[in-house]
């Protein structure tokens, strides 16, 4: 077959490939924008929740310390509150993988990676070589 027989075929193929590549680039940009938006919104939400929970814990700790000061001396009451937080910190350090690392890794992987596509039986039969 000679290239002079159908001169528009090569240009139409290159035009189609060029359009396909530009669509792939556009799709990639949209996917990155969507995933980055979801990630940054989750980080912002976690940051705000951390600030609110920290302020609430400070006031609750003061209240518990003052409540315990009726049973103990105020110094020992606040030492009990501090000991509770030290024990809580120890538990978080010991169980950091199941409590912190694994949920964060799962969230990031769900956010950034697409779930694998399962092939139906019909697709599997049509691609098999006989």
Backbone as a chain_set.jsonl record, in Angstrom:
{"seq": "XXXXXXXXXXXXXXXXXXXXXXXXXXXXXXXXXXXXXXXXXXXXXXXXXXXXXXXXXXXXXXXXXXXXXXXXXXXXXXXXXXXXXXXXXXXXXXXXXXXXXXXXXXXXXXXXXXXXXXXXXXXXXXXXXX", "coords": {"N": [[0.846, -1.156, 0.0], [0.585, 2.2, -0.771], [1.652, 5.368, 0.471], [0.685, 7.55, -0.894], [-1.811, 6.95, -1.761], [-3.811, 7.391, 0.188], [-3.748, 10.25, 1.465], [-4.698, 11.698, 3.71], [-4.916, 9.99, 5.851], [-2.694, 9.526, 7.6], [-2.366, 12.05, 8.784], [-4.816, 12.281, 10.044], [-4.648, 10.228, 11.9], [-2.478, 11.075, 13.509], [-3.609, 13.417, 14.448], [-5.765, 12.403, 15.924], [-4.368, 10.935, 17.879], [-2.996, 13.021, 19.128], [-5.153, 14.476, 20.191], [-6.179, 12.557, 21.939], [-4.029, 12.281, 23.756], [-3.986, 14.865, 24.829], [-6.465, 14.861, 26.101], [-5.996, 12.852, 27.999], [-4.061, 14.145, 29.572], [-5.579, 16.294, 30.54], [-7.513, 14.871, 32.012], [-5.864, 13.756, 33.968], [-5.005, 16.083, 35.264], [-7.456, 16.951, 36.34], [-8.051, 14.793, 38.052], [-5.898, 14.969, 39.869], [-6.393, 17.506, 40.944], [-8.876, 17.039, 42.197], [-8.222, 15.05, 44.111], [-6.257, 16.35, 45.592], [-7.738, 18.445, 46.638], [-9.549, 17.033, 48.273], [-7.711, 15.897, 50.08], [-6.481, 18.176, 51.268], [-8.719, 19.399, 52.412], [-9.407, 17.471, 54.294], [-7.133, 17.572, 55.932], [-7.357, 20.206, 56.873], [-9.787, 20.021, 58.284], [-9.091, 18.128, 60.261], [-7.115, 19.583, 61.588], [-8.583, 21.77, 62.63], [-10.362, 20.351, 64.286], [-8.53, 19.26, 66.083], [-7.582, 21.562, 67.386], [-9.94, 22.508, 68.633], [-10.619, 20.306, 70.262], [-8.349, 20.22, 71.897], [-8.517, 22.657, 73.325], [-10.933, 22.163, 74.673], [-10.146, 19.943, 76.22], [-8.278, 21.139, 77.91], [-9.883, 22.813, 79.522], [-11.568, 20.862, 80.642], [-9.699, 19.346, 82.032], [-8.813, 21.178, 83.943], [-11.21, 21.511, 85.344], [-11.607, 18.887, 86.312], [-9.339, 18.649, 87.914], [-9.873, 20.652, 89.826], [-12.2, 19.564, 90.916], [-11.208, 17.198, 92.024], [-9.65, 18.318, 93.948], [-11.153, 18.651, 96.177], [-11.18, 16.201, 97.402], [-8.487, 15.481, 97.613], [-5.344, 17.105, 98.342], [-4.867, 20.209, 96.551], [-2.498, 20.141, 95.019], [-1.892, 17.378, 94.738], [-4.183, 16.59, 93.412], [-3.968, 17.809, 90.894], [-1.656, 16.526, 90.093], [-2.666, 13.945, 89.777], [-4.324, 14.314, 87.535], [-2.365, 14.982, 85.661], [-0.916, 12.573, 85.694], [-2.803, 10.873, 84.55], [-2.813, 11.842, 81.907], [-0.189, 11.242, 81.185], [-0.201, 8.442, 81.28], [-2.078, 8.01, 79.242], [-0.623, 9.047, 77.071], [1.45, 7.144, 77.021], [-0.019, 4.844, 76.286], [-0.853, 5.622, 73.725], [1.64, 5.77, 72.452], [2.511, 3.109, 72.623], [0.515, 1.74, 71.188], [0.597, 2.966, 68.673], [0.711, 2.238, 65.96], [-1.725, 0.644, 65.274], [-3.61, 2.542, 66.112], [-2.995, 5.065, 65.026], [-1.165, 5.126, 62.726], [-2.028, 3.105, 60.849], [-4.842, 3.822, 60.296], [-4.435, 6.367, 59.096], [-2.802, 5.711, 56.91], [-4.57, 4.043, 55.512], [-6.585, 5.909, 54.872], [-5.179, 7.713, 53.209], [-4.402, 5.976, 51.134], [-6.895, 5.164, 50.113], [-7.769, 7.599, 49.253], [-5.875, 8.432, 47.308], [-5.389, 6.258, 45.589], [-7.023, 4.35, 43.101], [-9.623, 1.916, 43.448], [-9.048, -1.542, 42.596], [-10.194, -2.698, 39.454], [-12.618, -5.119, 38.99], [-12.817, -7.818, 36.803], [-15.506, -8.844, 34.812], [-17.145, -11.993, 34.168], [-17.798, -12.185, 31.499], [-16.033, -10.357, 30.252], [-13.642, -11.64, 30.862], [-13.898, -14.011, 29.421], [-13.988, -13.06, 26.824], [-11.439, -12.094, 26.416], [-9.818, -14.277, 26.526], [-7.54, -16.547, 25.023], [-8.029, -18.854, 22.529]], "CA": [[0.0, 0.0, 0.0], [1.388, 3.39, -0.936], [1.187, 6.491, 1.27], [0.048, 8.542, -1.756], [-3.19, 6.545, -2.028], [-4.704, 7.986, 1.17], [-2.875, 11.205, 2.127], [-5.267, 12.224, 4.946], [-4.962, 8.973, 6.897], [-1.632, 9.743, 8.577], [-2.649, 13.268, 9.544], [-5.967, 12.038, 10.923], [-4.169, 9.385, 13.003], [-1.701, 11.919, 14.421], [-4.559, 14.343, 15.077], [-6.489, 11.613, 16.924], [-3.438, 10.637, 18.981], [-2.76, 14.284, 19.821], [-6.355, 14.782, 20.956], [-6.237, 11.558, 23.016], [-3.018, 12.634, 24.757], [-4.419, 16.075, 25.526], [-7.548, 14.456, 26.995], [-5.383, 12.151, 29.128], [-3.433, 15.157, 30.424], [-6.673, 17.016, 31.192], [-8.078, 13.959, 33.0], [-4.893, 13.667, 35.057], [-5.079, 17.344, 36.005], [-8.694, 16.954, 37.115], [-7.91, 13.815, 39.142], [-4.975, 15.52, 40.865], [-7.094, 18.601, 41.621], [-9.89, 16.469, 43.076], [-7.594, 14.353, 45.232], [-5.586, 17.351, 46.408], [-8.796, 19.148, 47.354], [-10.023, 16.151, 49.341], [-6.648, 15.754, 51.071], [-6.319, 19.425, 52.006], [-9.902, 19.622, 53.25], [-9.301, 16.553, 55.435], [-6.093, 18.119, 56.818], [-7.918, 21.386, 57.526], [-10.774, 19.561, 59.255], [-8.367, 17.513, 61.386], [-6.448, 20.658, 62.325], [-9.593, 22.483, 63.412], [-10.838, 19.466, 65.354], [-7.46, 19.149, 67.072], [-7.569, 22.792, 68.175], [-11.143, 22.545, 69.477], [-10.512, 19.254, 71.28], [-7.301, 20.611, 72.838], [-9.079, 23.679, 74.219], [-11.91, 21.5, 75.53], [-9.421, 19.118, 77.196], [-7.664, 22.01, 78.916], [-10.915, 23.198, 80.481], [-12.006, 19.663, 81.362], [-8.627, 18.984, 82.959], [-8.871, 22.12, 85.074], [-12.408, 21.182, 86.115], [-11.367, 17.627, 87.038], [-8.363, 18.959, 88.962], [-10.558, 21.371, 90.907], [-13.123, 18.628, 91.571], [-10.409, 16.28, 92.848], [-9.013, 19.047, 95.055], [-11.995, 18.5, 97.369], [-10.842, 14.922, 98.024], [-7.049, 15.495, 97.888], [-4.816, 18.475, 98.298], [-4.872, 20.651, 95.145], [-1.282, 19.7, 94.332], [-2.041, 15.977, 94.367], [-5.287, 16.494, 92.462], [-3.453, 18.114, 89.553], [-0.729, 15.442, 89.749], [-3.487, 12.826, 89.279], [-4.724, 14.654, 86.17], [-1.153, 14.862, 84.838], [-0.601, 11.146, 85.572], [-3.731, 10.322, 83.565], [-2.339, 12.19, 80.558], [1.06, 10.509, 80.929], [-0.609, 7.07, 80.948], [-2.694, 8.089, 77.915], [0.476, 9.193, 76.116], [2.11, 5.844, 76.917], [-0.878, 3.951, 75.505], [-0.765, 6.065, 72.327], [2.957, 5.397, 71.916], [2.574, 1.65, 72.48], [-0.424, 1.315, 70.148], [0.55, 4.002, 67.631], [0.447, 1.682, 64.627], [-3.148, 0.405, 65.001], [-4.46, 3.69, 66.416], [-2.672, 6.254, 64.243], [-0.504, 4.921, 61.432], [-2.872, 2.342, 59.921], [-5.974, 4.592, 59.759], [-3.952, 7.423, 58.198], [-2.36, 5.057, 55.671], [-5.779, 3.615, 54.801], [-7.242, 7.092, 54.333], [-4.377, 8.23, 52.092], [-4.453, 5.038, 50.008], [-8.233, 5.248, 49.518], [-7.874, 8.896, 48.604], [-4.993, 8.595, 46.158], [-5.389, 5.112, 44.683], [-8.326, 3.854, 42.695], [-9.761, 0.486, 43.748], [-8.854, -2.367, 41.399], [-11.398, -3.038, 38.701], [-12.8, -6.555, 38.857], [-13.324, -8.188, 35.483], [-16.668, -9.724, 34.821], [-16.878, -13.252, 33.464], [-17.917, -11.94, 30.068], [-14.77, -9.76, 29.831], [-12.58, -12.641, 30.977], [-14.057, -14.974, 28.331], [-13.706, -12.435, 25.525], [-10.008, -11.861, 26.266], [-9.05, -15.516, 26.557], [-7.059, -17.014, 23.702], [-8.4, -20.264, 22.335]], "C": [[0.896, 1.225, 0.0], [0.795, 4.528, -0.105], [0.464, 7.538, 0.44], [-1.407, 8.189, -2.046], [-4.167, 7.245, -1.084], [-3.917, 9.017, 1.984], [-3.422, 11.707, 3.464], [-5.24, 11.241, 6.099], [-3.923, 9.233, 7.975], [-1.913, 10.987, 9.413], [-3.845, 13.074, 10.466], [-5.569, 11.161, 12.107], [-3.392, 10.23, 14.001], [-2.6, 12.924, 15.136], [-5.344, 13.624, 16.178], [-5.622, 11.297, 18.126], [-3.18, 11.89, 19.802], [-3.948, 14.655, 20.703], [-6.49, 13.826, 22.148], [-5.252, 11.906, 24.13], [-3.447, 13.88, 25.527], [-5.585, 15.767, 26.473], [-7.02, 13.69, 28.206], [-4.74, 13.136, 30.096], [-4.5, 15.923, 31.199], [-7.309, 16.154, 32.279], [-7.155, 13.842, 34.21], [-4.929, 14.936, 35.905], [-6.328, 17.381, 36.877], [-8.633, 15.979, 38.283], [-7.007, 14.344, 40.248], [-5.663, 16.64, 41.64], [-8.131, 18.057, 42.607], [-9.256, 15.833, 44.31], [-6.869, 15.322, 46.155], [-6.604, 18.143, 47.225], [-9.31, 18.307, 48.515], [-8.985, 16.015, 50.453], [-6.513, 17.018, 51.91], [-7.533, 19.737, 52.874], [-9.89, 18.7, 54.461], [-8.255, 17.051, 56.427], [-6.628, 19.33, 57.569], [-8.932, 20.988, 58.597], [-10.098, 18.951, 60.479], [-7.66, 18.572, 62.226], [-7.437, 21.42, 63.201], [-10.124, 21.633, 64.563], [-9.791, 19.319, 66.457], [-7.422, 20.382, 67.967], [-8.759, 22.83, 69.129], [-11.064, 21.506, 70.598], [-9.45, 19.603, 72.317], [-7.817, 21.655, 73.824], [-10.079, 23.05, 75.184], [-11.21, 20.653, 76.601], [-8.744, 19.964, 78.27], [-8.702, 22.389, 79.971], [-11.423, 22.004, 81.285], [-10.956, 19.243, 82.387], [-8.618, 19.898, 84.181], [-10.069, 21.795, 85.961], [-12.22, 19.91, 86.931], [-10.367, 17.859, 88.17], [-9.002, 19.692, 90.129], [-11.538, 20.464, 91.645], [-12.362, 17.664, 92.473], [-9.766, 16.995, 94.037], [-9.873, 19.026, 96.317], [-11.665, 17.206, 98.107], [-9.363, 14.861, 98.421], [-6.619, 16.95, 98.042], [-4.754, 18.912, 96.835], [-3.641, 20.2, 94.363], [-1.418, 18.258, 93.86], [-3.182, 15.787, 93.359], [-4.779, 16.768, 91.04], [-2.366, 17.12, 89.132], [-1.494, 14.225, 89.215], [-3.933, 13.083, 87.836], [-3.526, 14.51, 85.236], [-0.772, 13.397, 84.646], [-1.523, 10.474, 84.562], [-3.245, 10.607, 82.146], [-1.023, 11.49, 80.208], [0.751, 9.057, 80.57], [-1.236, 7.03, 79.557], [-1.635, 8.236, 76.828], [1.223, 7.875, 75.924], [1.306, 4.855, 76.09], [-0.826, 4.324, 74.025], [0.569, 5.689, 71.696], [3.021, 3.892, 71.674], [1.702, 1.18, 71.312], [-0.515, 2.319, 69.0], [0.24, 3.437, 66.255], [-1.043, 1.407, 64.403], [-4.043, 1.633, 65.234], [-4.22, 4.893, 65.507], [-2.192, 5.949, 62.833], [-1.422, 4.207, 60.44], [-4.091, 3.118, 59.424], [-5.542, 5.709, 58.801], [-3.508, 6.824, 56.873], [-3.552, 4.58, 54.847], [-6.48, 4.8, 54.149], [-6.493, 7.622, 53.11], [-4.461, 7.286, 50.9], [-5.828, 5.046, 49.341], [-8.369, 6.543, 48.733], [-7.084, 8.95, 47.305], [-5.05, 7.458, 45.151], [-6.814, 4.699, 44.356], [-8.431, 2.376, 43.045], [-9.582, -0.328, 42.476], [-10.188, -2.722, 40.764], [-11.485, -4.549, 38.578], [-13.395, -6.832, 37.485], [-14.537, -9.08, 35.637], [-16.32, -10.99, 34.039], [-16.921, -13.052, 31.963], [-16.628, -11.324, 29.509], [-13.658, -10.777, 29.852], [-12.666, -13.649, 29.836], [-13.681, -14.348, 27.001], [-12.213, -12.191, 25.325], [-9.192, -13.144, 26.275], [-8.703, -15.94, 25.131], [-7.363, -18.492, 23.59], [-7.455, -20.922, 21.373]], "O": [[1.888, 1.256, 0.729], [-0.425, 4.641, 0.01], [-0.293, 8.338, 0.988], [-2.161, 9.035, -2.527], [-5.247, 7.652, -1.514], [-3.46, 8.704, 3.084], [-2.622, 12.12, 4.303], [-5.52, 11.629, 7.234], [-4.246, 9.165, 9.161], [-1.715, 10.972, 10.628], [-3.883, 13.645, 11.557], [-6.099, 11.332, 13.205], [-3.614, 10.123, 15.207], [-2.371, 13.244, 16.302], [-5.56, 14.189, 17.25], [-6.08, 11.378, 19.265], [-3.147, 11.834, 21.031], [-3.766, 15.1, 21.836], [-6.872, 14.246, 23.241], [-5.595, 11.835, 25.311], [-3.288, 13.941, 26.746], [-5.674, 16.364, 27.546], [-7.53, 13.854, 29.314], [-4.861, 12.979, 31.311], [-4.335, 16.173, 32.393], [-7.614, 16.657, 33.361], [-7.621, 13.83, 35.349], [-4.887, 14.862, 37.134], [-6.263, 17.799, 38.034], [-9.103, 16.288, 39.378], [-7.312, 14.188, 41.431], [-5.531, 16.718, 42.861], [-8.249, 18.559, 43.725], [-9.713, 16.06, 45.431], [-6.866, 15.134, 47.372], [-6.347, 18.473, 48.383], [-9.486, 18.817, 49.621], [-9.335, 16.016, 51.633], [-6.439, 16.939, 53.136], [-7.383, 20.286, 53.965], [-10.318, 19.1, 55.544], [-8.463, 16.963, 57.637], [-6.383, 19.473, 58.767], [-8.937, 21.553, 59.691], [-10.494, 19.231, 61.611], [-7.615, 18.461, 63.451], [-7.164, 21.685, 64.371], [-10.313, 22.127, 65.675], [-10.137, 19.262, 67.637], [-7.247, 20.26, 69.179], [-8.6, 23.15, 70.307], [-11.403, 21.796, 71.745], [-9.63, 19.314, 73.5], [-7.577, 21.546, 75.027], [-10.077, 23.363, 76.375], [-11.631, 20.647, 77.758], [-8.651, 19.54, 79.422], [-8.437, 22.299, 81.17], [-11.68, 22.127, 82.483], [-11.301, 18.828, 83.494], [-8.437, 19.443, 85.31], [-9.958, 21.802, 87.187], [-12.618, 19.847, 88.094], [-10.534, 17.321, 89.265], [-8.714, 19.393, 91.288], [-11.692, 20.577, 92.861], [-12.824, 17.348, 93.569], [-9.382, 16.356, 95.016], [-9.389, 19.345, 97.404], [-11.854, 17.126, 99.32], [-9.018, 14.264, 99.441], [-7.411, 17.881, 97.895], [-4.601, 18.064, 95.955], [-3.737, 19.909, 93.171], [-1.098, 17.946, 92.713], [-3.116, 14.879, 92.53], [-5.12, 16.048, 90.102], [-2.172, 16.894, 87.938], [-1.019, 13.549, 88.302], [-3.92, 12.17, 87.01], [-3.66, 13.973, 84.136], [-0.35, 13.009, 83.557], [-1.089, 9.608, 83.802], [-3.262, 9.725, 81.287], [-0.782, 11.181, 79.041], [1.365, 8.499, 79.661], [-0.959, 6.118, 78.778], [-1.742, 7.611, 75.773], [1.587, 7.524, 74.802], [1.868, 4.111, 75.286], [-0.762, 3.445, 73.165], [0.615, 5.327, 70.52], [3.525, 3.447, 70.642], [2.114, 0.317, 70.538], [-1.585, 2.502, 68.419], [-0.431, 4.094, 65.46], [-1.594, 1.897, 63.417], [-5.107, 1.751, 64.627], [-5.146, 5.66, 65.243], [-2.749, 6.454, 61.858], [-1.575, 4.661, 59.307], [-4.366, 3.085, 58.224], [-6.217, 5.964, 57.804], [-3.808, 7.379, 55.816], [-3.547, 4.698, 53.622], [-6.92, 4.709, 53.003], [-7.108, 7.942, 52.093], [-4.581, 7.745, 49.764], [-5.914, 4.945, 48.118], [-9.005, 6.579, 47.68], [-7.58, 9.465, 46.303], [-4.785, 7.675, 43.969], [-7.693, 4.699, 45.218], [-7.442, 1.649, 42.953], [-9.925, 0.14, 41.39], [-11.171, -3.006, 41.448], [-10.543, -5.193, 38.117], [-14.345, -6.175, 37.058], [-14.576, -9.962, 36.494], [-15.312, -11.036, 33.335], [-16.158, -13.682, 31.231], [-16.173, -11.707, 28.431], [-12.812, -10.788, 28.958], [-11.638, -14.1, 29.33], [-13.119, -15.021, 26.137], [-11.758, -12.089, 24.185], [-7.982, -13.1, 26.053], [-9.46, -15.722, 24.185], [-6.993, -19.282, 24.458], [-7.601, -22.109, 21.08]]}, "num_chains": 1, "name": "protein.A"}
